[in-house]
PDB file of C-alpha atoms in Angstrom:
ATOM      1  CA  UNK A  19      14.874  -0.299  -3.789  1.00 40.00           C
ATOM      2  CA  UNK A  20      11.935   2.380  -4.837  1.00 43.00           C
ATOM      3  CA  UNK A  21       9.701   0.139  -7.044  1.00 46.00           C
ATOM      4  CA  UNK A  22       9.442  -1.879  -3.349  1.00 50.00           C
ATOM      5  CA  UNK A  23       9.177   0.993  -1.318  1.00 50.00           C
ATOM      6  CA  UNK A  24       6.946   3.050  -3.282  1.00 53.00           C
ATOM      7  CA  UNK A  25       4.486   0.567  -3.161  1.00 52.00           C
ATOM      8  CA  UNK A  26       4.860  -0.679   0.123  1.00 57.00           C
ATOM      9  CA  UNK A  27       3.743   2.087   0.247  1.00 54.00           C
ATOM     10  CA  UNK A  28       0.247   2.932  -1.137  1.00 57.00           C
ATOM     11  CA  UNK A  29      -0.437  -0.641  -0.801  1.00 58.00           C
ATOM     12  CA  UNK A  30      -0.521   1.308   3.709  1.00 50.00           C
ATOM     13  CA  UNK A  31      -2.469   4.366   2.566  1.00 53.00           C
ATOM     14  CA  UNK A  32      -4.954   1.892   0.175  1.00 57.00           C
ATOM     15  CA  UNK A  33      -5.727   0.397   3.310  1.00 54.00           C
ATOM     16  CA  UNK A  34      -5.372   3.700   5.682  1.00 51.00           C
ATOM     17  CA  UNK A  35      -8.013   4.450   2.954  1.00 51.00           C
ATOM     18  CA  UNK A  36     -10.166   1.520   1.808  1.00 49.00           C
ATOM     19  CA  UNK A  37     -10.125   0.085   5.595  1.00 49.00           C
ATOM     20  CA  UNK A  38      -9.316  -3.312   3.999  1.00 64.00           C
ATOM     21  CA  UNK A  39      -8.760  -5.052   7.732  1.00 71.00           C
ATOM     22  CA  UNK A  40     -10.743  -8.179   6.870  1.00 75.00           C
ATOM     23  CA  UNK A  41      -8.907  -9.118   3.829  1.00 83.00           C
ATOM     24  CA  UNK A  42      -5.807  -7.784   5.574  1.00 86.00           C
ATOM     25  CA  UNK A  43      -7.061 -10.465   8.008  1.00 90.00           C
ATOM     26  CA  UNK A  44      -7.184 -13.381   6.389  1.00 91.00           C
ATOM     27  CA  UNK A  45      -4.222 -13.034   3.762  1.00 93.00           C
ATOM     28  CA  UNK A  46      -2.331 -13.282   7.439  1.00 94.00           C
ATOM     29  CA  UNK A  47      -4.090 -15.932   8.890  1.00 94.00           C
ATOM     30  CA  UNK A  48      -3.526 -17.757   5.564  1.00 94.00           C
ATOM     31  CA  UNK A  49      -0.390 -17.846   6.455  1.00 95.00           C
ATOM     32  CA  UNK A  50      -0.763 -18.436   9.932  1.00 95.00           C
ATOM     33  CA  UNK A  51      -2.369 -21.284   9.105  1.00 95.00           C
ATOM     34  CA  UNK A  52      -0.462 -23.310   6.399  1.00 94.00           C
ATOM     35  CA  UNK A  53       3.067 -21.994   8.861  1.00 94.00           C
ATOM     36  CA  UNK A  54       2.156 -24.138  11.292  1.00 94.00           C
ATOM     37  CA  UNK A  55       1.121 -27.086   9.387  1.00 93.00           C
ATOM     38  CA  UNK A  56       4.356 -27.134   7.928  1.00 92.00           C
ATOM     39  CA  UNK A  57       5.868 -27.114  11.199  1.00 93.00           C
ATOM     40  CA  UNK A  58       4.038 -29.790  12.518  1.00 94.00           C
ATOM     41  CA  UNK A  59       3.792 -27.731  15.432  1.00 94.00           C
ATOM     42  CA  UNK A  60       1.155 -24.492  17.103  1.00 95.00           C
ATOM     43  CA  UNK A  61       3.788 -23.475  18.972  1.00 95.00           C
ATOM     44  CA  UNK A  62       5.467 -20.143  17.108  1.00 93.00           C
ATOM     45  CA  UNK A  63       8.791 -20.627  20.153  1.00 92.00           C
ATOM     46  CA  UNK A  64       9.322 -24.020  17.905  1.00 93.00           C
ATOM     47  CA  UNK A  65       9.741 -22.882  14.330  1.00 92.00           C
ATOM     48  CA  UNK A  66      11.102 -19.255  13.056  1.00 89.00           C
ATOM     49  CA  UNK A  67       9.321 -19.122   9.719  1.00 90.00           C
ATOM     50  CA  UNK A  68       5.631 -19.763  12.672  1.00 93.00           C
ATOM     51  CA  UNK A  69       7.317 -17.076  14.232  1.00 92.00           C
ATOM     52  CA  UNK A  70       7.756 -14.545  12.189  1.00 91.00           C
ATOM     53  CA  UNK A  71       3.893 -14.881  10.639  1.00 93.00           C
ATOM     54  CA  UNK A  72       2.276 -15.158  14.112  1.00 95.00           C
ATOM     55  CA  UNK A  73       4.289 -11.554  14.626  1.00 92.00           C
ATOM     56  CA  UNK A  74       3.575  -9.786  11.532  1.00 91.00           C
ATOM     57  CA  UNK A  75      -0.412 -10.814  12.458  1.00 93.00           C
ATOM     58  CA  UNK A  76       0.360  -9.318  15.819  1.00 93.00           C
ATOM     59  CA  UNK A  77       2.140  -6.062  13.923  1.00 89.00           C
ATOM     60  CA  UNK A  78      -1.177  -5.352  12.108  1.00 88.00           C
ATOM     61  CA  UNK A  79      -3.320  -5.534  15.455  1.00 89.00           C
ATOM     62  CA  UNK A  80      -4.788  -9.191  14.215  1.00 92.00           C
ATOM     63  CA  UNK A  81      -5.900 -10.761  17.863  1.00 94.00           C
ATOM     64  CA  UNK A  82      -4.260 -12.468  20.285  1.00 95.00           C
ATOM     65  CA  UNK A  83      -7.610 -15.426  19.765  1.00 96.00           C
ATOM     66  CA  UNK A  84      -7.877 -15.361  16.309  1.00 95.00           C
ATOM     67  CA  UNK A  85      -4.283 -15.704  16.102  1.00 96.00           C
ATOM     68  CA  UNK A  86      -3.896 -18.665  18.830  1.00 95.00           C
ATOM     69  CA  UNK A  87      -6.758 -20.458  16.722  1.00 95.00           C
ATOM     70  CA  UNK A  88      -5.155 -20.861  13.151  1.00 95.00           C
ATOM     71  CA  UNK A  89      -1.813 -21.723  14.936  1.00 95.00           C
ATOM     72  CA  UNK A  90      -3.775 -24.905  16.551  1.00 94.00           C
ATOM     73  CA  UNK A  91      -5.816 -25.076  12.741  1.00 94.00           C
ATOM     74  CA  UNK A  92      -3.072 -25.144  10.580  1.00 93.00           C
ATOM     75  CA  UNK A  93      -0.888 -27.480  13.401  1.00 92.00           C
ATOM     76  CA  UNK A  94      -4.182 -29.858  13.345  1.00 91.00           C
ATOM     77  CA  UNK A  95      -4.593 -29.704  17.612  1.00 91.00           C
ATOM     78  CA  UNK A  96      -7.977 -28.235  15.897  1.00 89.00           C
ATOM     79  CA  UNK A  97     -10.741 -28.756  12.447  1.00 86.00           C
ATOM     80  CA  UNK A  98     -11.089 -26.668  10.491  1.00 79.00           C
ATOM     81  CA  UNK A  99      -7.519 -25.360   8.443  1.00 75.00           C
ATOM     82  CA  UNK A 100      -7.549 -25.235   4.401  1.00 80.00           C
ATOM     83  CA  UNK A 101      -4.004 -27.245   3.086  1.00 85.00           C
ATOM     84  CA  UNK A 102      -2.494 -24.397   1.433  1.00 89.00           C
ATOM     85  CA  UNK A 103       0.838 -25.127  -1.124  1.00 91.00           C
ATOM     86  CA  UNK A 104       3.171 -21.551  -2.146  1.00 93.00           C
ATOM     87  CA  UNK A 105       2.961 -20.776  -5.635  1.00 95.00           C
ATOM     88  CA  UNK A 106       5.188 -17.554  -7.698  1.00 96.00           C
ATOM     89  CA  UNK A 107       4.258 -16.600 -10.356  1.00 97.00           C
ATOM     90  CA  UNK A 108       6.676 -14.288 -12.476  1.00 97.00           C
ATOM     91  CA  UNK A 109       5.458 -11.647 -16.228  1.00 97.00           C
ATOM     92  CA  UNK A 110       5.663  -8.306 -17.183  1.00 96.00           C
ATOM     93  CA  UNK A 111       3.367  -5.306 -16.178  1.00 95.00           C
ATOM     94  CA  UNK A 112       2.765  -2.721 -19.628  1.00 93.00           C
ATOM     95  CA  UNK A 113       6.468  -0.531 -19.748  1.00 92.00           C
ATOM     96  CA  UNK A 114       8.384  -3.405 -19.200  1.00 94.00           C
ATOM     97  CA  UNK A 115       7.399  -3.430 -15.384  1.00 94.00           C
ATOM     98  CA  UNK A 116       9.201  -7.168 -14.025  1.00 95.00           C
ATOM     99  CA  UNK A 117       6.949  -8.167 -11.067  1.00 95.00           C
ATOM    100  CA  UNK A 118       6.410 -10.844  -9.116  1.00 95.00           C
ATOM    101  CA  UNK A 119       3.796 -12.496  -6.806  1.00 95.00           C
ATOM    102  CA  UNK A 120       3.375 -15.001  -4.367  1.00 95.00           C
ATOM    103  CA  UNK A 121       0.217 -17.331  -3.022  1.00 96.00           C
ATOM    104  CA  UNK A 122      -0.877 -19.260  -0.472  1.00 94.00           C
ATOM    105  CA  UNK A 123      -3.502 -21.352  -2.639  1.00 94.00           C
ATOM    106  CA  UNK A 124      -6.085 -24.128  -1.731  1.00 92.00           C
ATOM    107  CA  UNK A 125      -7.062 -24.259  -6.094  1.00 94.00           C
ATOM    108  CA  UNK A 126      -3.717 -24.169  -7.675  1.00 94.00           C
ATOM    109  CA  UNK A 127      -5.717 -23.889 -11.256  1.00 96.00           C
ATOM    110  CA  UNK A 128      -7.962 -20.536  -9.686  1.00 96.00           C
ATOM    111  CA  UNK A 129      -5.122 -19.359  -8.873  1.00 97.00           C
ATOM    112  CA  UNK A 130      -3.412 -19.354 -12.321  1.00 96.00           C
ATOM    113  CA  UNK A 131      -6.634 -18.489 -13.289  1.00 97.00           C
ATOM    114  CA  UNK A 132      -7.158 -15.454 -12.268  1.00 97.00           C
ATOM    115  CA  UNK A 133      -3.412 -13.895 -11.903  1.00 97.00           C
ATOM    116  CA  UNK A 134      -2.981 -14.563 -16.642  1.00 97.00           C
ATOM    117  CA  UNK A 135      -6.404 -13.380 -15.937  1.00 97.00           C
ATOM    118  CA  UNK A 136      -5.031  -9.461 -13.521  1.00 96.00           C
ATOM    119  CA  UNK A 137      -1.952  -9.297 -15.989  1.00 97.00           C
ATOM    120  CA  UNK A 138      -4.140  -9.848 -19.603  1.00 96.00           C
ATOM    121  CA  UNK A 139      -6.352  -7.336 -18.704  1.00 94.00           C
ATOM    122  CA  UNK A 140      -4.155  -4.675 -17.728  1.00 93.00           C
ATOM    123  CA  UNK A 141      -2.364  -5.513 -20.478  1.00 93.00           C
ATOM    124  CA  UNK A 142       0.503  -7.073 -19.151  1.00 94.00           C
ATOM    125  CA  UNK A 143       1.372 -11.023 -19.519  1.00 94.00           C
ATOM    126  CA  UNK A 144       2.998 -14.072 -17.338  1.00 95.00           C
ATOM    127  CA  UNK A 145       6.746 -14.428 -18.299  1.00 95.00           C
ATOM    128  CA  UNK A 146       7.971 -18.438 -17.772  1.00 93.00           C
ATOM    129  CA  UNK A 147       9.012 -19.007 -14.527  1.00 92.00           C
ATOM    130  CA  UNK A 148      12.561 -17.628 -13.874  1.00 93.00           C
ATOM    131  CA  UNK A 149      12.718 -15.012 -16.135  1.00 92.00           C
ATOM    132  CA  UNK A 150      11.948 -12.171 -13.829  1.00 93.00           C
ATOM    133  CA  UNK A 151      12.526 -13.486 -10.713  1.00 93.00           C
ATOM    134  CA  UNK A 152      16.452 -13.341 -10.966  1.00 93.00           C
ATOM    135  CA  UNK A 153      15.800  -9.499 -10.337  1.00 93.00           C
ATOM    136  CA  UNK A 154      15.022  -9.919  -7.793  1.00 93.00           C
ATOM    137  CA  UNK A 155      16.752 -10.519  -4.920  1.00 93.00           C
ATOM    138  CA  UNK A 156      15.048 -11.439  -0.439  1.00 92.00           C
ATOM    139  CA  UNK A 157      16.587  -8.618   2.002  1.00 93.00           C
ATOM    140  CA  UNK A 158      15.095  -8.305   5.815  1.00 93.00           C
ATOM    141  CA  UNK A 159      14.303  -5.105   6.785  1.00 93.00           C
ATOM    142  CA  UNK A 160      12.653  -3.921   9.652  1.00 94.00           C
ATOM    143  CA  UNK A 161      10.220  -0.387   9.407  1.00 92.00           C
ATOM    144  CA  UNK A 162      11.644   1.774  12.300  1.00 93.00           C
ATOM    145  CA  UNK A 163       9.248   3.874  13.540  1.00 91.00           C
ATOM    146  CA  UNK A 164      11.065   7.349  13.369  1.00 87.00           C
ATOM    147  CA  UNK A 165       9.946   9.290  16.020  1.00 83.00           C
ATOM    148  CA  UNK A 166      12.716  11.327  16.632  1.00 82.00           C
ATOM    149  CA  UNK A 167      15.224   9.414  16.631  1.00 87.00           C
ATOM    150  CA  UNK A 168      18.466  10.402  13.969  1.00 89.00           C
ATOM    151  CA  UNK A 169      19.084   8.126  10.966  1.00 91.00           C
ATOM    152  CA  UNK A 170      22.283   8.071  14.578  1.00 92.00           C
ATOM    153  CA  UNK A 171      20.625   6.622  17.202  1.00 91.00           C
ATOM    154  CA  UNK A 172      19.642   3.339  14.941  1.00 93.00           C
ATOM    155  CA  UNK A 173      23.764   2.779  14.114  1.00 94.00           C
ATOM    156  CA  UNK A 174      24.467   3.028  17.441  1.00 93.00           C
ATOM    157  CA  UNK A 175      22.132  -0.062  17.708  1.00 94.00           C
ATOM    158  CA  UNK A 176      21.815  -1.302  14.707  1.00 94.00           C
ATOM    159  CA  UNK A 177      25.534  -2.350  13.305  1.00 93.00           C
ATOM    160  CA  UNK A 178      25.189  -4.204  16.009  1.00 91.00           C
ATOM    161  CA  UNK A 179      22.868  -6.982  15.174  1.00 94.00           C
ATOM    162  CA  UNK A 180      23.279  -7.403  11.641  1.00 95.00           C
ATOM    163  CA  UNK A 181      22.520  -3.816  10.610  1.00 95.00           C
ATOM    164  CA  UNK A 182      23.629  -3.304   7.167  1.00 95.00           C
ATOM    165  CA  UNK A 183      21.238  -0.233   5.476  1.00 92.00           C
ATOM    166  CA  UNK A 184      19.225   2.294   6.653  1.00 92.00           C
ATOM    167  CA  UNK A 185      16.275   4.019   4.022  1.00 89.00           C
ATOM    168  CA  UNK A 186      14.802   7.033   5.309  1.00 87.00           C
ATOM    169  CA  UNK A 187      11.364   8.122   4.220  1.00 81.00           C
ATOM    170  CA  UNK A 188       9.009  10.521   5.677  1.00 78.00           C
ATOM    171  CA  UNK A 189       8.199   9.594   9.700  1.00 86.00           C
ATOM    172  CA  UNK A 190      10.566   5.928   9.112  1.00 89.00           C
ATOM    173  CA  UNK A 191      13.707   4.063   8.555  1.00 92.00           C
ATOM    174  CA  UNK A 192      13.418   1.256   6.931  1.00 92.00           C
ATOM    175  CA  UNK A 193      16.682  -0.443   8.009  1.00 94.00           C
ATOM    176  CA  UNK A 194      17.671  -3.121   6.349  1.00 94.00           C
ATOM    177  CA  UNK A 195      19.321  -6.594   7.041  1.00 95.00           C
ATOM    178  CA  UNK A 196      20.285 -10.385   5.719  1.00 95.00           C
ATOM    179  CA  UNK A 197      16.254 -12.278   6.268  1.00 92.00           C
ATOM    180  CA  UNK A 198      18.347 -14.709   8.926  1.00 91.00           C
ATOM    181  CA  UNK A 199      19.139 -10.915  10.603  1.00 93.00           C
ATOM    182  CA  UNK A 200      15.212  -9.553  11.090  1.00 93.00           C
ATOM    183  CA  UNK A 201      15.041 -10.964  14.681  1.00 91.00           C
ATOM    184  CA  UNK A 202      17.743 -10.106  16.045  1.00 93.00           C
ATOM    185  CA  UNK A 203      17.754  -6.075  14.958  1.00 95.00           C
ATOM    186  CA  UNK A 204      14.180  -6.390  15.426  1.00 95.00           C
ATOM    187  CA  UNK A 205      14.797  -7.178  19.559  1.00 94.00           C
ATOM    188  CA  UNK A 206      17.979  -5.163  19.168  1.00 95.00           C
ATOM    189  CA  UNK A 207      16.104  -2.328  17.942  1.00 95.00           C
ATOM    190  CA  UNK A 208      13.505  -2.923  21.218  1.00 94.00           C
ATOM    191  CA  UNK A 209      15.447  -2.675  23.472  1.00 95.00           C
ATOM    192  CA  UNK A 210      16.423   0.369  23.053  1.00 92.00           C
ATOM    193  CA  UNK A 211      13.807   1.717  22.868  1.00 92.00           C
ATOM    194  CA  UNK A 212      12.017   1.954  18.965  1.00 93.00           C
ATOM    195  CA  UNK A 213       8.638   1.810  18.211  1.00 92.00           C
ATOM    196  CA  UNK A 214       8.111  -0.955  15.278  1.00 92.00           C
ATOM    197  CA  UNK A 215       5.850  -0.872  12.412  1.00 89.00           C
ATOM    198  CA  UNK A 216       6.320  -4.061  10.774  1.00 88.00           C
ATOM    199  CA  UNK A 217       9.517  -6.614  10.185  1.00 91.00           C
ATOM    200  CA  UNK A 218       9.931  -9.294   7.793  1.00 90.00           C
ATOM    201  CA  UNK A 219      11.606 -10.087   4.376  1.00 89.00           C
ATOM    202  CA  UNK A 220      10.807  -8.906   0.590  1.00 90.00           C
ATOM    203  CA  UNK A 221      11.400  -8.755  -3.082  1.00 91.00           C
ATOM    204  CA  UNK A 222      14.470  -6.397  -4.057  1.00 90.00           C
ATOM    205  CA  UNK A 223      14.795  -4.897  -7.718  1.00 91.00           C
ATOM    206  CA  UNK A 224      18.116  -5.066  -9.241  1.00 90.00           C
ATOM    207  CA  UNK A 225      17.849  -2.249 -10.498  1.00 89.00           C
ATOM    208  CA  UNK A 226      13.930   0.226 -12.001  1.00 90.00           C
ATOM    209  CA  UNK A 227      12.460   0.852 -15.239  1.00 91.00           C
ATOM    210  CA  UNK A 228      11.608   4.465 -14.845  1.00 91.00           C
ATOM    211  CA  UNK A 229       7.186   5.625 -15.500  1.00 90.00           C
ATOM    212  CA  UNK A 230       6.814   8.818 -16.902  1.00 88.00           C
ATOM    213  CA  UNK A 231       3.340   8.407 -18.895  1.00 89.00           C
ATOM    214  CA  UNK A 232       0.371   8.800 -17.015  1.00 89.00           C
ATOM    215  CA  UNK A 233      -1.916   6.050 -18.403  1.00 89.00           C
ATOM    216  CA  UNK A 234       1.296   4.295 -18.288  1.00 91.00           C
ATOM    217  CA  UNK A 235       1.689   4.353 -14.500  1.00 89.00           C
ATOM    218  CA  UNK A 236      -2.897   3.783 -14.058  1.00 90.00           C
ATOM    219  CA  UNK A 237      -1.966   0.159 -15.829  1.00 92.00           C
ATOM    220  CA  UNK A 238       0.446  -0.444 -13.361  1.00 91.00           C
ATOM    221  CA  UNK A 239      -0.403   0.325 -10.895  1.00 89.00           C
ATOM    222  CA  UNK A 240      -4.230  -1.181 -11.307  1.00 90.00           C
ATOM    223  CA  UNK A 241      -2.518  -4.561 -12.147  1.00 94.00           C
ATOM    224  CA  UNK A 242      -0.830  -4.407  -8.519  1.00 91.00           C
ATOM    225  CA  UNK A 243      -4.227  -3.214  -7.211  1.00 89.00           C
ATOM    226  CA  UNK A 244      -6.174  -6.330  -8.845  1.00 93.00           C
ATOM    227  CA  UNK A 245      -2.849  -8.641  -7.505  1.00 94.00           C
ATOM    228  CA  UNK A 246      -3.004  -7.302  -3.962  1.00 90.00           C
ATOM    229  CA  UNK A 247      -6.708  -7.801  -3.782  1.00 90.00           C
ATOM    230  CA  UNK A 248      -7.038 -11.703  -4.632  1.00 93.00           C
ATOM    231  CA  UNK A 249      -7.589 -13.445  -1.562  1.00 92.00           C
ATOM    232  CA  UNK A 250      -4.720 -15.895  -2.808  1.00 95.00           C
ATOM    233  CA  UNK A 251      -2.117 -13.923  -2.626  1.00 94.00           C
ATOM    234  CA  UNK A 252       0.558 -12.534  -0.134  1.00 93.00           C
ATOM    235  CA  UNK A 253       3.212 -10.014  -1.356  1.00 91.00           C
ATOM    236  CA  UNK A 254       3.233  -8.763  -4.714  1.00 93.00           C
ATOM    237  CA  UNK A 255       7.078  -7.349  -6.087  1.00 93.00           C
ATOM    238  CA  UNK A 256       7.460  -5.199  -8.796  1.00 93.00           C
ATOM    239  CA  UNK A 257      10.463  -2.632 -10.075  1.00 92.00           C
ATOM    240  CA  UNK A 258       8.507   0.795 -11.411  1.00 90.00           C
ATOM    241  CA  UNK A 259       9.634   3.813 -10.324  1.00 88.00           C
ATOM    242  CA  UNK A 260       7.338   6.260 -10.733  1.00 85.00           C
ATOM    243  CA  UNK A 261       7.730   9.833  -9.411  1.00 83.00           C
ATOM    244  CA  UNK A 262       5.852  10.381  -6.446  1.00 78.00           C
ATOM    245  CA  UNK A 263       4.355  13.419  -7.687  1.00 81.00           C
ATOM    246  CA  UNK A 264       2.087  11.402  -9.790  1.00 82.00           C
ATOM    247  CA  UNK A 265       1.469   8.336  -7.587  1.00 77.00           C
ATOM    248  CA  UNK A 266       0.021  11.234  -5.609  1.00 75.00           C
ATOM    249  CA  UNK A 267      -1.776  12.877  -8.589  1.00 78.00           C
ATOM    250  CA  UNK A 268      -3.191   9.302  -9.430  1.00 73.00           C
ATOM    251  CA  UNK A 269      -4.595   9.553  -5.387  1.00 66.00           C
ATOM    252  CA  UNK A 270      -6.760  12.652  -6.043  1.00 60.00           C
TER     253      UNK A 270
END
């Protein structure tokens, strides 16, 4: 899980440094509109996918009225929503790092061109559908604020709610579960008094590619950064394993 976890941490630090809340909000709102349109409802209680999109927006402190308007636009109750469609691109970054890119777009040709250009400029290349995705599996995760809690505390609460594995990193725990158990596991932790940082599902690599060369690490992270900055890109997953000290040196 090294590639996923480290990229998630890098994005978190970058967001804090660059104050890219506006871009993050726009992507979360797009996900809400898409989920509401697909479910044909503005009520999160009527659609698990819409409920998840709304909860992710709440976790990111998107204003309540902004969330409600997005739900109504997506469902057709209010005008102004674009017709987004899902698209996934697969490719390889320098060093043979596998990359999955999940998008929501209203112009597939534009998005495909942007993603292809990002890979090309970074020295990577797009791959045929299915050539990368098999290296990843979808798992549910609930990220919990450690806040003095022990692993045993979380295990006691989580095991009866679908908890499969627990990973400790810095001031947070990541509780892994089946994607269908995310909502239940989150509720169990909330009822147990734990602070929730975020919850959802992610793609986890079966194996990772070690990157120790500074120049290669820069190219990999630059590609992921470029993709993540694209408005059409919702999530980026990669199976790199760059030593933490090397990542920190590149951020200085």
